XYZ file of C-alpha atoms in Angstrom:
454
model
C 125.595 120.408 40.607
C 122.500 119.714 38.443
C 119.941 122.588 38.910
C 116.582 121.311 37.692
C 114.567 124.440 36.194
C 111.783 123.565 38.411
C 113.649 123.326 41.519
C 116.431 125.668 41.744
C 117.076 129.186 39.918
C 120.516 130.262 39.036
C 120.682 134.129 39.871
C 124.104 134.380 38.604
C 122.996 134.576 34.855
C 120.372 136.502 33.168
C 118.538 139.771 32.996
C 119.190 141.439 36.456
C 116.156 143.884 36.831
C 113.850 141.144 35.707
C 115.483 138.661 38.291
C 115.191 141.175 41.215
C 111.358 142.050 40.326
C 110.578 138.320 39.563
C 112.509 137.462 43.453
C 111.054 140.589 45.410
C 107.443 140.510 44.024
C 106.564 137.538 46.055
C 108.677 138.172 48.781
C 106.745 141.687 49.134
C 103.657 139.480 48.433
C 104.543 137.501 51.473
C 105.465 140.252 53.463
C 102.103 141.925 53.039
C 100.393 138.570 53.577
C 102.293 138.875 57.208
C 100.855 142.272 57.637
C 97.308 141.029 56.436
C 97.429 138.419 58.877
C 97.858 140.939 61.836
C 95.405 143.349 60.079
C 92.718 140.603 60.220
C 92.917 139.949 63.777
C 92.936 143.557 64.635
C 90.032 144.500 62.209
C 87.688 141.825 63.623
C 88.788 142.471 67.184
C 88.499 146.012 66.674
C 84.804 145.373 66.328
C 84.766 144.011 70.193
C 86.334 147.114 71.176
C 89.569 149.282 71.738
C 90.317 147.469 75.125
C 90.394 144.196 73.403
C 92.788 146.025 70.672
C 95.106 146.827 73.573
C 94.927 143.396 74.491
C 96.164 141.812 71.079
C 98.715 144.770 70.670
C 100.664 144.075 73.538
C 101.045 140.238 72.332
C 101.614 141.576 68.860
C 104.935 143.231 69.915
C 105.891 140.085 71.771
C 105.035 138.065 68.706
C 107.285 140.409 66.787
C 110.158 139.838 69.473
C 109.692 136.021 68.832
C 109.811 136.513 64.908
C 112.883 138.608 65.238
C 114.636 135.585 66.824
C 113.347 133.568 63.891
C 115.379 135.878 61.554
C 118.434 133.864 62.717
C 117.189 130.792 60.575
C 115.301 132.918 57.880
C 118.497 134.991 57.111
C 120.897 131.901 57.827
C 118.612 129.826 55.019
C 118.443 132.683 52.837
C 122.038 133.779 52.707
C 124.068 130.536 53.630
C 121.754 128.049 51.442
C 122.201 130.763 48.532
C 125.899 130.958 48.983
C 126.325 127.363 48.778
C 124.099 127.235 45.528
C 126.069 130.230 44.021
C 129.040 128.215 44.704
C 127.591 125.176 42.891
C 127.931 122.879 46.094
C 124.535 121.629 46.754
C 125.820 119.283 49.628
C 126.876 122.417 51.440
C 123.496 123.896 50.542
C 121.543 121.109 51.924
C 123.890 120.902 55.083
C 122.757 124.717 55.670
C 119.411 123.658 55.432
C 119.235 121.052 57.535
C 121.232 123.068 60.462
C 118.758 125.926 59.891
C 115.702 123.476 60.364
C 117.088 122.306 63.576
C 117.790 125.500 65.108
C 114.261 126.731 64.114
C 112.782 123.694 65.832
C 114.852 124.102 69.115
C 114.634 128.001 69.559
C 110.621 128.119 68.898
C 110.070 125.110 71.447
C 112.332 127.085 74.117
C 110.133 130.315 73.500
C 107.062 128.601 73.533
C 107.556 126.841 76.929
C 108.760 130.525 78.284
C 105.639 131.897 77.212
C 103.340 129.115 78.585
C 105.281 129.483 81.977
C 105.858 133.337 82.108
C 102.889 134.894 80.285
C 101.515 136.862 83.416
C 104.969 138.413 84.464
C 105.745 139.203 80.745
C 102.036 141.199 80.406
C 102.623 142.793 83.529
C 105.238 145.041 81.947
C 102.569 146.941 80.418
C 100.750 147.922 83.867
C 97.491 147.552 82.061
C 94.131 147.466 83.495
C 92.992 143.628 85.155
C 90.780 142.799 82.405
C 93.010 143.831 79.428
C 95.872 141.921 81.039
C 94.123 138.772 81.513
C 92.963 138.972 77.825
C 96.491 139.568 76.757
C 97.826 136.357 78.718
C 95.475 134.236 77.341
C 96.062 135.179 73.933
C 99.875 134.919 74.441
C 99.536 131.314 75.778
C 97.485 130.165 73.148
C 99.345 131.814 69.969
C 102.609 130.587 71.541
C 101.530 126.958 70.591
C 101.806 127.974 66.883
C 105.830 129.097 67.216
C 107.315 125.636 66.131
C 105.026 125.915 62.923
C 105.719 129.464 62.519
C 109.687 129.174 62.979
C 110.089 126.309 60.410
C 107.878 127.905 58.088
C 110.402 130.899 58.437
C 113.197 128.420 57.847
C 111.607 126.713 54.445
C 110.507 130.143 52.926
C 114.008 131.050 53.324
C 115.300 128.221 51.490
C 113.188 128.421 48.629
C 113.961 132.355 48.450
C 117.751 131.153 48.214
C 116.891 128.897 45.717
C 115.526 131.780 43.582
C 111.915 130.209 44.058
C 110.293 133.018 46.230
C 106.770 132.370 44.429
C 106.310 129.135 46.484
C 106.477 130.750 49.865
C 104.171 133.708 48.725
C 101.366 130.932 47.637
C 101.770 128.907 50.694
C 101.375 131.917 53.053
C 98.352 133.114 51.138
C 96.823 129.945 51.386
C 97.283 130.581 55.423
C 95.928 134.116 55.211
C 92.817 132.712 53.357
C 92.404 130.349 55.998
C 92.892 132.842 58.808
C 90.337 135.267 57.182
C 87.634 132.479 57.374
C 88.568 131.324 60.918
C 88.715 134.952 62.570
C 84.907 135.581 62.451
C 83.942 131.905 63.122
C 85.964 131.413 66.404
C 85.649 135.158 67.341
C 81.683 135.688 66.827
C 80.042 132.647 66.022
C 81.695 130.163 68.757
C 81.978 133.553 70.813
C 85.414 132.716 71.775
C 86.392 136.695 71.490
C 90.100 137.298 71.679
C 91.340 133.877 72.195
C 89.190 132.826 69.137
C 91.388 134.963 67.098
C 94.614 133.347 68.534
C 93.286 129.773 67.884
C 92.622 130.984 64.070
C 96.236 131.949 64.133
C 97.739 128.878 65.531
C 95.531 126.712 63.150
C 96.619 128.756 60.164
C 100.350 128.648 60.657
C 100.126 124.916 61.406
C 98.566 124.704 58.086
C 101.372 126.737 56.319
C 103.851 124.366 57.910
C 101.985 121.396 56.745
C 102.073 122.416 52.979
C 105.775 123.766 53.194
C 106.919 120.651 54.600
C 104.862 118.442 51.876
C 106.361 120.660 49.433
C 110.092 120.763 50.516
C 110.373 117.133 51.907
C 107.942 115.240 50.082
C 106.788 116.477 46.703
C 109.910 118.148 45.617
C 112.578 116.758 47.941
C 114.575 120.436 47.654
C 118.173 119.895 48.043
C 117.823 116.083 48.460
C 116.718 114.370 51.700
C 117.326 116.077 55.081
C 115.605 116.116 58.613
C 113.521 118.761 60.325
C 116.072 118.145 63.281
C 119.486 116.826 63.366
C 122.819 116.720 64.747
C 124.308 120.056 64.872
C 128.040 120.440 63.572
C 130.296 123.327 64.872
C 131.293 124.892 61.415
C 127.671 125.196 59.746
C 126.409 126.413 63.294
C 128.724 129.062 63.954
C 128.225 130.389 60.433
C 124.735 130.551 60.759
C 125.035 132.066 64.451
C 127.636 134.581 63.109
C 125.406 136.140 60.402
C 122.152 135.507 62.264
C 122.579 136.762 65.726
C 123.532 140.112 65.003
C 120.282 140.287 63.100
C 118.195 138.759 65.974
C 119.651 141.029 68.199
C 118.721 144.102 65.919
C 115.222 142.807 65.563
C 114.771 141.705 69.046
C 116.191 145.017 70.716
C 113.802 146.800 68.102
C 110.826 144.576 69.479
C 111.925 145.092 73.080
C 112.076 149.139 72.408
C 108.881 149.085 70.579
C 107.503 147.427 73.951
C 109.302 149.789 75.920
C 107.769 152.704 73.857
C 104.529 151.026 73.792
C 104.693 151.208 77.988
C 105.678 155.001 77.853
C 102.670 155.447 75.428
C 100.472 153.504 77.849
C 101.378 155.645 80.561
C 100.921 158.697 79.060
C 97.843 157.979 76.782
C 96.047 155.126 78.184
C 94.709 152.096 76.075
C 94.480 154.693 73.528
C 98.307 155.378 73.431
C 98.899 151.579 73.189
C 96.395 150.995 70.555
C 97.584 153.890 68.563
C 101.289 152.503 68.767
C 100.571 149.038 67.772
C 98.000 149.640 65.172
C 99.803 152.617 63.823
C 102.976 150.011 63.540
C 100.911 147.584 61.978
C 99.966 150.218 59.256
C 103.395 151.363 58.780
C 104.618 148.118 58.163
C 103.160 148.306 54.838
C 106.349 150.233 53.943
C 108.358 148.325 56.038
C 107.360 145.160 54.372
C 108.066 146.361 51.189
C 111.571 147.458 51.804
C 112.167 144.317 53.723
C 110.811 142.379 50.490
C 113.479 144.084 48.439
C 116.239 143.710 51.193
C 115.436 139.916 51.323
C 115.515 139.526 47.567
C 118.808 141.458 47.284
C 120.294 139.405 50.126
C 119.496 136.092 48.269
C 120.525 137.686 44.773
C 123.900 138.861 46.349
C 124.283 135.663 48.147
C 124.626 133.788 44.877
C 126.486 136.225 42.829
C 128.923 136.913 45.692
C 129.737 133.068 45.885
C 130.106 133.228 42.132
C 132.323 136.213 42.124
C 130.131 138.301 39.985
C 130.190 141.520 41.793
C 129.040 143.783 38.977
C 125.853 142.175 39.114
C 125.650 142.885 42.752
C 125.810 146.899 42.093
C 123.332 146.819 39.337
C 120.981 145.061 41.411
C 121.151 147.313 44.419
C 120.701 149.975 41.817
C 117.477 148.460 40.925
C 116.162 147.787 44.357
C 116.779 151.222 45.634
C 115.037 152.871 42.598
C 111.986 150.578 43.335
C 112.012 151.411 47.150
C 112.489 155.001 46.502
C 109.295 155.200 44.590
C 107.191 153.230 47.054
C 108.395 155.216 49.833
C 107.260 158.530 48.202
C 104.017 157.012 47.764
C 103.522 156.088 51.562
C 104.698 159.563 52.645
C 102.106 161.188 50.454
C 99.542 158.669 51.775
C 100.377 158.805 55.226
C 100.555 162.582 55.740
C 97.519 163.188 54.135
C 95.065 160.245 54.652
C 96.502 158.868 57.662
C 93.314 159.113 59.967
C 90.980 157.371 57.491
C 93.646 154.453 57.050
C 93.413 154.392 60.861
C 89.683 154.320 60.999
C 89.469 151.214 58.980
C 91.243 148.973 61.474
C 89.874 150.812 64.701
C 86.484 152.464 64.473
C 86.973 154.513 67.772
C 87.047 158.133 67.090
C 89.349 158.764 69.582
C 91.672 156.274 68.658
C 91.875 156.904 64.692
C 92.154 160.636 65.569
C 95.214 159.942 67.675
C 96.334 157.549 64.806
C 96.157 160.264 62.300
C 98.707 161.989 64.102
C 101.090 159.124 64.446
C 100.894 158.730 60.579
C 101.285 162.110 59.902
C 104.606 162.054 61.771
C 105.774 158.890 60.337
C 105.508 159.986 57.002
C 108.665 162.112 57.309
C 110.751 159.051 58.038
C 109.530 156.533 55.209
C 112.238 157.178 52.537
C 114.760 157.123 55.305
C 113.557 154.049 56.710
C 113.082 152.087 53.168
C 116.970 153.222 52.433
C 118.221 151.827 55.677
C 116.537 148.232 55.090
C 117.306 147.844 51.694
C 121.021 148.401 52.397
C 120.906 145.921 55.051
C 119.932 143.435 52.332
C 123.210 144.412 50.706
C 125.377 143.838 53.597
C 123.571 140.436 54.591
C 124.246 138.964 51.026
C 127.645 139.492 51.854
C 127.729 137.804 54.886
C 128.409 141.142 56.879
C 125.372 141.867 59.277
C 127.502 143.686 62.063
C 127.769 146.866 60.819
C 123.638 147.314 59.757
C 122.764 146.078 62.913
C 124.916 148.377 65.054
C 123.432 151.214 63.047
C 119.918 150.227 63.839
C 120.352 149.031 67.462
C 122.053 152.488 68.529
C 119.455 154.421 66.630
C 116.532 152.596 68.250
C 118.018 152.807 71.724
C 118.114 156.580 71.152
C 114.244 156.462 70.823
C 113.739 156.219 74.690
C 115.381 158.728 76.099
C 114.113 161.014 73.337
C 110.614 160.167 74.220
C 111.288 161.004 77.785
C 113.070 164.559 76.456
C 109.645 165.409 74.367
C 107.506 164.404 77.070
C 109.117 166.667 79.446
C 108.589 169.364 77.005
C 104.779 168.872 77.197
C 104.419 167.271 74.226
C 102.534 164.271 75.214
C 101.757 161.342 72.638
C 103.241 163.408 69.810
C 106.433 163.453 71.696
C 106.610 159.624 71.610
C 105.820 159.568 67.746
C 108.626 162.136 66.932
C 111.076 160.246 68.793
C 110.324 157.112 66.789
C 110.341 159.304 63.318
C 113.296 161.030 64.058
C 115.695 158.220 64.920
C 114.526 156.440 61.586
C 115.684 159.528 59.658
C 118.955 159.559 61.428
C 119.442 155.703 61.034
C 118.608 156.043 57.180
C 121.063 158.748 57.185
C 123.995 156.426 58.318
C 123.293 153.538 56.647
C 123.432 155.674 53.241
C 126.902 156.772 54.616
C 128.236 153.382 55.264
C 127.727 152.501 51.017
C 131.247 153.624 50.102
C 132.544 151.215 52.725
C 130.532 148.102 51.424
C 130.934 149.082 47.917
C 134.795 149.176 48.748
C 134.679 145.673 50.228
C 133.189 144.024 47.588
C 135.356 145.558 44.939
C 138.567 145.068 46.866
C 137.502 140.963 46.638
C 136.662 141.275 43.075
C 139.355 139.465 41.053
C 137.074 138.225 37.906
C 135.320 139.961 35.243
C 131.528 139.778 35.456
C 128.713 141.096 33.426
């Protein structure tokens, strides 16, 4: 396979720390862009009031659930395409790219139809006041129109990451962010569309991101040659993508559903303040979550190429680099959330009652940041080798534990703090167990190593 310098980067050679940082930085930037996407909507809508924040916050969790399903094609692109490139088999990499794109199209279309038909029943799970529920329903129906664009963009971004060119998704998503920032005040305030205006701004921004991705990957560069958005699915490729992606999707989907349940518990305990706190607090906590996710994604792509090329020592060195960087970020976040949580929250929601409770949320969350970042980074090591069941099982079990813990703490009279502690303590538990699995995955990698590497 001929690798053109401006198209595909070979991650099986060269200085490891430089490659990881070069690969991870744009991915982290892209992750932050998605956080800022949400912040932009929340910040503008926060000026309308806490009731509007609650409405959008409810849908934000549902969009999270949708993106969790999209992780099938995201991880499938990042790992399967990377392994094809690492094995110097561009035809195989192209086949996986086509299959991931096809799955992205069909999955997103199905979810969009479900949201259009059952928005009322979905929002009713929160048992919110009628006016908030109505706003949330309309927001969901509009924002779901952008799901096909969002899913295909996840797929295309994953392909570029697998090719070692994570800077491309960063640049394209940055363009989408700028567009969203400009459209939000126009649609929300100037045109007076309110909450619905924020939804339309998001859809148009996602369409722009998809359009630029399509032009770059299909027309300008023809990365991996010619292949269609959707085509015939073959059993072997589809099975591998689903085998790798479904545990991740199940993990992320259950996480979103559990967050939905925790939001419902918070709503019944603290009303719309509870909903606004758990959703906006989650958005702020996503700063550290997305940083570690960025390193985990970079590690998965790096491991994918080197695992297929049988260069196992490079895998261990790359993992060490990622752990060092995520630990540094985790310590900084712990300090900031603990001492300035209320101030951060007030930037998004100026309601004193909301940002006071938000400060409590972030102070409690501060204790778990290092554990959470370790868990997510270790997931990247597993994913890159094609093993997603173990980290998914750890996360699913830990997340499920949040619900009974929350009810237990509420029975002790802890009120909303009981919900926040249930989230934080289970994050610590998951991180601890993930660290305990390191000897297992390292042993598996060493067992398969039969070649000398750098």
